[in-house]
Amino acid sequence: MVAFECCLVPNDEAEGFKYFFRVSKKTFGYICSLVREDLISRPPSGLINIEGRLLSVEKQVAIALRRLASGESQVSVGAAFGVGQSTVSQVTWRFIEALEERAKHHLRWPDSNRMEEIKSKFEASFGLLNCCGAIDATHIIMTLPAVQTSDDWCDPENNYSMLLQGIVDHEMRFLDIVTGWPGGMTVSRLLKCTGFFKLCEGGERLNGNVRTFSGGEEIREFIVGGGGYPLLPWLLTPYETDGLSASMSTFNAVHEAARLLVVRAFSQVKGSWRILNKVMWRPDKRKLPSIILVCCLLHNIIIDCGDNLLQDVALSGHHDSGYGEQFCKQADPLGRTLREKLAKYFHHGKEKAPSK
């Protein structure tokens, strides 16, 4: 093992390849197949190496993945591949545009059959009936030209940032993401600006089969989120910590265990694709949403290809280190009722198996 990027890099060739590019050789080949047509159909003006040869699709993908994975400067990445700074810039952006278009199927809301599988996994792992995912948000720090400065983009920590909200399943796969909104917004306000919120409020999402347990109590589909989110009929947040009963404490413990999936997913995506977390690099707000989306697509592609996420590159601390926890007081009565049903269910030891 050799030290590199504050971690230990494997000497094994296959493991070293995966560490360097964050994907296995098999997954690398699949990614090349997705973008090949786009990368060869557009004139590769200036895309040559120091020896004057045109760059292959494989080398273009390698350069782009390394730039996204390491977050190192274009000069540094270019030196590793024998190309100039402008070539790294052009190659990376061409790759981002191509993958954004060709890998859409790797990030979409599940159909009913897939959702039943997700719900069964949440139940098996955490005992949560009819849970469809976990939601959270994180800040991606960026820069703004002086003429674009705005209080909206300045967040509570006085950074200019953009929010990324994600919903993940039991495997930390992103099912839905929203980005492009200013970091100065609260997560509660961000949620209400999303298409996902409008679909849920209109009964067009999280509207699958109801579960019933002892006494005829019904549990609808829902997701779990932290205290910064409102308590809604379809989004359950934890009880406030003051004066908790035994059943409330049990619910909070189960809720937090499930919610940690999305916390870990953000730590993984920001650690794997360090371009999202590098202080030295500040993207502009026009290109940043595409960069964020592609990093989330790559995260999902790794999972979908049966590749293992590299745990040792994930951020060691919280994905939003330095940002204080938000609290939202909004609580819908139907959300309160659903949360109480689940709290009672956990407190009574899940004595009777629920029916589907």
Tab-separated table of C-alpha atoms in Angstrom:
chain	number	residue	atom	x	y	z
A	1	MET	CA	0.000	0.000	0.000
A	2	VAL	CA	1.161	3.533	-0.720
A	3	ALA	CA	0.010	6.801	0.834
A	4	PHE	CA	-1.933	9.129	-1.476
A	5	GLU	CA	-4.696	11.724	-0.987
A	6	CYS	CA	-4.646	11.101	2.755
A	7	CYS	CA	-5.596	7.455	2.156
A	8	LEU	CA	-3.861	4.206	1.366
A	9	VAL	CA	-3.786	3.298	-2.303
A	10	PRO	CA	-3.760	-0.443	-3.084
A	11	ASN	CA	-0.769	-1.866	-4.937
A	12	ASP	CA	-3.031	-4.374	-6.714
A	13	GLU	CA	-3.569	-3.133	-10.289
A	14	ALA	CA	-7.346	-3.612	-10.391
A	15	GLU	CA	-7.844	-2.038	-6.971
A	16	GLY	CA	-5.467	0.788	-7.863
A	17	PHE	CA	-7.437	1.460	-11.060
A	18	LYS	CA	-10.646	1.627	-9.076
A	19	TYR	CA	-9.153	3.937	-6.493
A	20	PHE	CA	-7.815	6.275	-9.171
A	21	PHE	CA	-11.051	6.405	-11.215
A	22	ARG	CA	-13.571	5.327	-8.510
A	23	VAL	CA	-14.948	2.593	-10.801
A	24	SER	CA	-13.869	-0.920	-11.735
A	25	LYS	CA	-12.528	-1.645	-15.222
A	26	LYS	CA	-15.843	-3.294	-16.116
A	27	THR	CA	-17.848	-0.249	-15.035
A	28	PHE	CA	-15.346	2.004	-16.811
A	29	GLY	CA	-16.030	0.092	-20.022
A	30	TYR	CA	-19.774	0.480	-19.533
A	31	ILE	CA	-19.422	4.253	-19.040
A	32	CYS	CA	-17.347	4.446	-22.229
A	33	SER	CA	-20.124	2.627	-24.099
A	34	LEU	CA	-22.680	5.183	-22.897
A	35	VAL	CA	-20.763	8.225	-24.128
A	36	ARG	CA	-18.771	6.773	-27.050
A	37	GLU	CA	-21.096	7.956	-29.809
A	38	ASP	CA	-21.191	11.506	-28.463
A	39	LEU	CA	-17.448	11.729	-27.930
A	40	ILE	CA	-16.553	10.496	-31.428
A	41	SER	CA	-19.353	12.206	-33.371
A	42	ARG	CA	-18.399	15.723	-32.320
A	43	PRO	CA	-15.225	17.177	-33.862
A	44	PRO	CA	-12.402	16.727	-31.318
A	45	SER	CA	-10.829	20.102	-32.140
A	46	GLY	CA	-7.613	20.406	-30.210
A	47	LEU	CA	-8.109	17.126	-28.342
A	48	ILE	CA	-4.605	15.828	-28.854
A	49	ASN	CA	-1.878	14.733	-26.523
A	50	ILE	CA	1.666	16.027	-26.390
A	51	GLU	CA	2.688	13.600	-29.155
A	52	GLY	CA	0.050	15.063	-31.480
A	53	ARG	CA	-2.258	12.042	-31.450
A	54	LEU	CA	-6.033	12.255	-31.128
A	55	LEU	CA	-7.333	11.138	-27.763
A	56	SER	CA	-9.272	7.876	-27.703
A	57	VAL	CA	-12.705	7.726	-26.086
A	58	GLU	CA	-11.166	5.689	-23.271
A	59	LYS	CA	-8.560	8.322	-22.568
A	60	GLN	CA	-11.132	11.102	-22.654
A	61	VAL	CA	-13.292	9.231	-20.130
A	62	ALA	CA	-10.240	8.534	-17.978
A	63	ILE	CA	-9.286	12.221	-17.923
A	64	ALA	CA	-12.836	13.294	-17.045
A	65	LEU	CA	-13.280	10.696	-14.317
A	66	ARG	CA	-9.939	11.591	-12.762
A	67	ARG	CA	-10.808	15.296	-12.790
A	68	LEU	CA	-14.157	14.607	-11.112
A	69	ALA	CA	-12.744	12.041	-8.670
A	70	SER	CA	-9.699	13.955	-7.517
A	71	GLY	CA	-10.854	17.537	-7.753
A	72	GLU	CA	-7.244	18.335	-8.643
A	73	SER	CA	-6.454	21.282	-10.903
A	74	GLN	CA	-6.712	20.912	-14.666
A	75	VAL	CA	-2.948	21.450	-14.886
A	76	SER	CA	-2.279	18.602	-12.450
A	77	VAL	CA	-4.700	16.205	-14.158
A	78	GLY	CA	-3.334	17.167	-17.569
A	79	ALA	CA	0.224	16.464	-16.486
A	80	ALA	CA	-0.771	12.941	-15.429
A	81	PHE	CA	-2.196	12.234	-18.899
A	82	GLY	CA	0.189	14.184	-21.089
A	83	VAL	CA	-2.344	16.815	-22.155
A	84	GLY	CA	-2.737	20.533	-21.581
A	85	GLN	CA	-5.052	22.373	-19.241
A	86	SER	CA	-7.477	23.429	-21.985
A	87	THR	CA	-7.780	19.825	-23.165
A	88	VAL	CA	-8.712	18.648	-19.662
A	89	SER	CA	-11.329	21.395	-19.485
A	90	GLN	CA	-12.817	20.561	-22.872
A	91	VAL	CA	-12.738	16.794	-22.365
A	92	THR	CA	-14.344	16.992	-18.924
A	93	TRP	CA	-17.182	19.216	-20.056
A	94	ARG	CA	-17.872	17.106	-23.167
A	95	PHE	CA	-18.027	14.026	-20.948
A	96	ILE	CA	-20.407	15.738	-18.494
A	97	GLU	CA	-22.755	16.790	-21.283
A	98	ALA	CA	-22.727	13.309	-22.814
A	99	LEU	CA	-23.298	11.375	-19.574
A	100	GLU	CA	-25.994	13.796	-18.438
A	101	GLU	CA	-27.933	12.867	-21.568
A	102	ARG	CA	-27.065	9.158	-21.926
A	103	ALA	CA	-27.309	7.969	-18.308
A	104	LYS	CA	-30.710	9.421	-17.366
A	105	HIS	CA	-32.119	5.932	-16.855
A	106	HIS	CA	-29.796	5.446	-13.883
A	107	LEU	CA	-31.597	8.094	-11.837
A	108	ARG	CA	-35.366	7.889	-11.906
A	109	TRP	CA	-38.250	7.265	-9.549
A	110	PRO	CA	-38.937	3.512	-9.196
A	111	ASP	CA	-41.960	1.833	-10.731
A	112	SER	CA	-44.445	0.094	-8.420
A	113	ASN	CA	-42.707	-3.301	-8.519
A	114	ARG	CA	-39.311	-1.831	-7.711
A	115	MET	CA	-40.843	0.307	-4.959
A	116	GLU	CA	-42.357	-2.772	-3.299
A	117	GLU	CA	-38.856	-4.255	-3.205
A	118	ILE	CA	-37.435	-1.066	-1.669
A	119	LYS	CA	-40.183	-0.983	0.969
A	120	SER	CA	-39.587	-4.606	1.903
A	121	LYS	CA	-35.862	-3.917	2.357
A	122	PHE	CA	-36.552	-0.921	4.637
A	123	GLU	CA	-38.921	-3.085	6.660
A	124	ALA	CA	-36.417	-5.933	6.922
A	125	SER	CA	-33.544	-3.616	7.896
A	126	PHE	CA	-35.311	-1.125	10.170
A	127	GLY	CA	-38.827	-2.395	10.799
A	128	LEU	CA	-40.290	0.642	9.033
A	129	LEU	CA	-43.521	-0.268	7.274
A	130	ASN	CA	-44.088	1.262	3.842
A	131	CYS	CA	-40.956	3.443	3.942
A	132	CYS	CA	-39.881	4.405	0.415
A	133	GLY	CA	-36.635	6.266	1.082
A	134	ALA	CA	-34.695	8.860	3.042
A	135	ILE	CA	-34.287	12.548	2.165
A	136	ASP	CA	-31.596	15.109	3.015
A	137	ALA	CA	-29.791	18.090	1.496
A	138	THR	CA	-26.202	19.299	1.359
A	139	HIS	CA	-24.342	22.456	0.339
A	140	ILE	CA	-21.958	22.545	-2.641
A	141	ILE	CA	-19.707	25.570	-2.243
A	142	MET	CA	-19.097	27.654	-5.370
A	143	THR	CA	-17.978	31.089	-6.508
A	144	LEU	CA	-19.886	33.966	-8.028
A	145	PRO	CA	-18.534	36.846	-10.083
A	146	ALA	CA	-18.852	40.177	-8.277
A	147	VAL	CA	-21.689	41.246	-10.569
A	148	GLN	CA	-23.723	38.209	-9.546
A	149	THR	CA	-23.422	38.456	-5.786
A	150	SER	CA	-26.731	37.901	-4.050
A	151	ASP	CA	-27.837	37.272	-0.496
A	152	ASP	CA	-29.782	34.228	-1.720
A	153	TRP	CA	-26.582	32.479	-2.734
A	154	CYS	CA	-24.796	33.388	0.505
A	155	ASP	CA	-25.594	30.653	3.018
A	156	PRO	CA	-25.666	30.777	6.849
A	157	GLU	CA	-21.917	30.065	6.951
A	158	ASN	CA	-21.171	33.005	4.628
A	159	ASN	CA	-20.205	30.719	1.762
A	160	TYR	CA	-21.641	31.053	-1.715
A	161	SER	CA	-23.228	27.679	-2.258
A	162	MET	CA	-25.803	25.646	-4.135
A	163	LEU	CA	-28.091	23.112	-2.498
A	164	LEU	CA	-28.362	19.481	-3.538
A	165	GLN	CA	-31.355	17.551	-2.218
A	166	GLY	CA	-31.500	13.797	-2.640
A	167	ILE	CA	-33.766	10.872	-1.820
A	168	VAL	CA	-32.082	7.471	-1.568
A	169	ASP	CA	-33.200	3.873	-1.263
A	170	HIS	CA	-31.904	1.103	1.019
A	171	GLU	CA	-28.741	0.739	-1.110
A	172	MET	CA	-27.962	4.494	-0.995
A	173	ARG	CA	-29.006	4.789	-4.647
A	174	PHE	CA	-30.363	8.224	-5.547
A	175	LEU	CA	-34.012	7.984	-6.581
A	176	ASP	CA	-34.540	11.711	-6.987
A	177	ILE	CA	-32.290	14.757	-6.834
A	178	VAL	CA	-32.882	18.486	-7.054
A	179	THR	CA	-30.158	21.071	-7.430
A	180	GLY	CA	-29.590	24.560	-8.788
A	181	TRP	CA	-31.215	26.345	-5.831
A	182	PRO	CA	-29.311	28.892	-3.685
A	183	GLY	CA	-27.569	27.712	-0.521
A	184	GLY	CA	-29.222	30.477	1.490
A	185	MET	CA	-32.565	28.667	1.349
A	186	THR	CA	-33.768	26.449	4.183
A	187	VAL	CA	-34.273	22.784	3.283
A	188	SER	CA	-37.972	23.220	4.073
A	189	ARG	CA	-38.276	25.983	1.490
A	190	LEU	CA	-36.198	24.005	-0.987
A	191	LEU	CA	-38.503	20.996	-0.655
A	192	LYS	CA	-41.566	23.095	-1.435
A	193	CYS	CA	-39.953	24.377	-4.641
A	194	THR	CA	-39.504	20.881	-6.069
A	195	GLY	CA	-41.559	18.875	-8.492
A	196	PHE	CA	-41.376	15.975	-6.043
A	197	PHE	CA	-43.237	18.029	-3.415
A	198	LYS	CA	-45.947	18.989	-5.885
A	199	LEU	CA	-46.396	15.373	-7.012
A	200	CYS	CA	-46.686	14.138	-3.413
A	201	GLU	CA	-49.111	16.896	-2.423
A	202	GLY	CA	-51.190	16.088	-5.502
A	203	GLY	CA	-51.340	12.389	-4.646
A	204	GLU	CA	-49.279	11.382	-7.673
A	205	ARG	CA	-46.226	10.119	-5.771
A	206	LEU	CA	-45.887	8.008	-2.593
A	207	ASN	CA	-49.405	6.868	-3.424
A	208	GLY	CA	-48.864	3.109	-3.527
A	209	ASN	CA	-50.306	0.279	-1.457
A	210	VAL	CA	-51.367	1.018	2.127
A	211	ARG	CA	-50.169	-1.345	4.878
A	212	THR	CA	-52.432	-2.456	7.698
A	213	PHE	CA	-51.484	-3.868	11.099
A	214	SER	CA	-53.242	-4.991	14.271
A	215	GLY	CA	-56.358	-3.040	15.087
A	216	GLY	CA	-56.821	-2.029	11.474
A	217	GLU	CA	-54.337	0.853	11.615
A	218	GLU	CA	-53.265	1.926	8.125
A	219	ILE	CA	-49.805	3.107	7.126
A	220	ARG	CA	-49.427	4.939	3.827
A	221	GLU	CA	-46.208	5.282	1.836
A	222	PHE	CA	-43.720	7.825	3.191
A	223	ILE	CA	-40.086	8.898	3.316
A	224	VAL	CA	-37.993	9.896	6.353
A	225	GLY	CA	-36.178	13.200	6.780
A	226	GLY	CA	-34.372	15.231	9.429
A	227	GLY	CA	-35.752	17.945	11.670
A	228	GLY	CA	-35.126	20.636	9.075
A	229	TYR	CA	-38.006	19.260	7.020
A	230	PRO	CA	-41.708	19.771	7.778
A	231	LEU	CA	-43.688	16.862	9.206
A	232	LEU	CA	-46.072	15.930	6.397
A	233	PRO	CA	-48.496	13.078	5.667
A	234	TRP	CA	-45.797	11.565	3.412
A	235	LEU	CA	-42.600	12.823	5.110
A	236	LEU	CA	-41.890	11.757	8.674
A	237	THR	CA	-39.457	13.678	10.846
A	238	PRO	CA	-38.248	12.760	14.363
A	239	TYR	CA	-39.951	13.835	17.575
A	240	GLU	CA	-38.369	16.820	19.269
A	241	THR	CA	-36.044	15.572	21.982
A	242	ASP	CA	-37.709	17.250	24.988
A	243	GLY	CA	-40.017	15.087	27.088
A	244	LEU	CA	-39.934	11.969	24.970
A	245	SER	CA	-41.972	8.937	25.950
A	246	ALA	CA	-40.529	5.448	25.513
A	247	SER	CA	-42.444	4.941	22.259
A	248	MET	CA	-41.235	8.297	20.906
A	249	SER	CA	-37.628	7.467	21.751
A	250	THR	CA	-37.917	4.109	20.027
A	251	PHE	CA	-39.396	5.725	16.931
A	252	ASN	CA	-36.600	8.309	16.837
A	253	ALA	CA	-33.930	5.612	17.061
A	254	VAL	CA	-35.435	3.615	14.179
A	255	HIS	CA	-36.033	6.764	12.149
A	256	GLU	CA	-32.432	7.928	12.596
A	257	ALA	CA	-31.016	4.551	11.579
A	258	ALA	CA	-32.946	4.734	8.297
A	259	ARG	CA	-32.174	8.417	7.726
A	260	LEU	CA	-28.441	7.742	8.047
A	261	LEU	CA	-28.607	6.052	4.638
A	262	VAL	CA	-28.939	9.418	2.898
A	263	VAL	CA	-26.354	11.015	5.188
A	264	ARG	CA	-23.901	8.280	4.196
A	265	ALA	CA	-24.841	8.622	0.523
A	266	PHE	CA	-23.936	12.315	0.510
A	267	SER	CA	-20.661	11.614	2.335
A	268	GLN	CA	-19.944	8.951	-0.273
A	269	VAL	CA	-20.725	11.055	-3.341
A	270	LYS	CA	-18.833	14.112	-2.055
A	271	GLY	CA	-15.878	11.941	-1.023
A	272	SER	CA	-15.792	9.864	-4.207
A	273	TRP	CA	-16.172	12.835	-6.534
A	274	ARG	CA	-13.985	15.370	-4.774
A	275	ILE	CA	-14.653	18.055	-7.351
A	276	LEU	CA	-17.829	18.681	-5.289
A	277	ASN	CA	-15.852	19.186	-2.105
A	278	LYS	CA	-12.598	20.871	-3.093
A	279	VAL	CA	-11.917	24.233	-1.510
A	280	MET	CA	-9.417	25.099	-4.242
A	281	TRP	CA	-12.000	24.765	-7.007
A	282	ARG	CA	-15.065	26.987	-7.177
A	283	PRO	CA	-17.499	26.185	-10.015
A	284	ASP	CA	-19.880	28.752	-11.456
A	285	LYS	CA	-23.608	28.403	-10.949
A	286	ARG	CA	-24.299	27.786	-14.643
A	287	LYS	CA	-22.226	24.617	-14.934
A	288	LEU	CA	-22.484	23.353	-11.367
A	289	PRO	CA	-25.949	21.682	-11.637
A	290	SER	CA	-24.712	19.498	-14.508
A	291	ILE	CA	-21.541	18.571	-12.614
A	292	ILE	CA	-23.589	17.650	-9.534
A	293	LEU	CA	-26.034	15.568	-11.575
A	294	VAL	CA	-23.241	13.653	-13.313
A	295	CYS	CA	-21.554	12.865	-9.977
A	296	CYS	CA	-24.872	11.478	-8.697
A	297	LEU	CA	-25.321	9.494	-11.922
A	298	LEU	CA	-21.838	8.015	-11.527
A	299	HIS	CA	-22.684	7.088	-7.919
A	300	ASN	CA	-25.787	5.236	-9.138
A	301	ILE	CA	-23.979	3.603	-12.069
A	302	ILE	CA	-21.472	2.082	-9.649
A	303	ILE	CA	-24.344	0.571	-7.632
A	304	ASP	CA	-26.343	-0.522	-10.696
A	305	CYS	CA	-23.299	-2.261	-12.204
A	306	GLY	CA	-22.804	-4.304	-9.041
A	307	ASP	CA	-19.610	-2.392	-8.323
A	308	ASN	CA	-18.690	-1.638	-4.713
A	309	LEU	CA	-18.652	1.938	-3.476
A	310	LEU	CA	-15.220	2.733	-2.043
A	311	GLN	CA	-15.951	3.303	1.633
A	312	ASP	CA	-12.483	4.619	2.432
A	313	VAL	CA	-12.832	7.630	0.107
A	314	ALA	CA	-16.100	8.811	1.689
A	315	LEU	CA	-15.875	11.957	3.774
A	316	SER	CA	-14.832	11.027	7.300
A	317	GLY	CA	-17.053	13.683	8.876
A	318	HIS	CA	-20.591	14.844	8.139
A	319	HIS	CA	-21.289	15.718	4.494
A	320	ASP	CA	-22.282	19.270	5.510
A	321	SER	CA	-19.546	19.870	8.055
A	322	GLY	CA	-19.692	23.357	9.566
A	323	TYR	CA	-23.381	23.865	8.899
A	324	GLY	CA	-25.722	23.910	11.880
A	325	GLU	CA	-28.755	21.655	12.042
A	326	GLN	CA	-31.998	23.227	10.847
A	327	PHE	CA	-35.359	22.865	12.569
A	328	CYS	CA	-38.804	23.238	11.019
A	329	LYS	CA	-41.853	23.690	13.245
A	330	GLN	CA	-44.423	22.898	10.556
A	331	ALA	CA	-46.377	19.756	11.424
A	332	ASP	CA	-49.347	18.470	9.452
A	333	PRO	CA	-51.968	16.680	11.625
A	334	LEU	CA	-51.975	13.689	9.264
A	335	GLY	CA	-48.197	13.482	9.594
A	336	ARG	CA	-48.507	13.546	13.389
A	337	THR	CA	-51.071	10.748	13.265
A	338	LEU	CA	-48.939	8.551	11.009
A	339	ARG	CA	-45.893	9.076	13.212
A	340	GLU	CA	-47.913	8.174	16.329
A	341	LYS	CA	-49.155	4.973	14.688
A	342	LEU	CA	-45.608	3.871	13.927
A	343	ALA	CA	-44.350	4.861	17.379
A	344	LYS	CA	-47.056	2.719	19.006
A	345	TYR	CA	-46.278	-0.122	16.619
A	346	PHE	CA	-42.597	-0.095	17.639
A	347	HIS	CA	-43.395	0.332	21.336
A	348	HIS	CA	-45.676	-2.685	21.403
A	349	GLY	CA	-42.941	-4.810	19.938
A	350	LYS	CA	-44.483	-5.259	16.505
A	351	GLU	CA	-46.475	-8.022	18.137
A	352	LYS	CA	-48.531	-8.864	15.081
A	353	ALA	CA	-47.223	-9.052	11.581
A	354	PRO	CA	-48.835	-6.377	9.389
A	355	SER	CA	-50.788	-7.344	6.316
A	356	LYS	CA	-50.040	-6.079	2.850
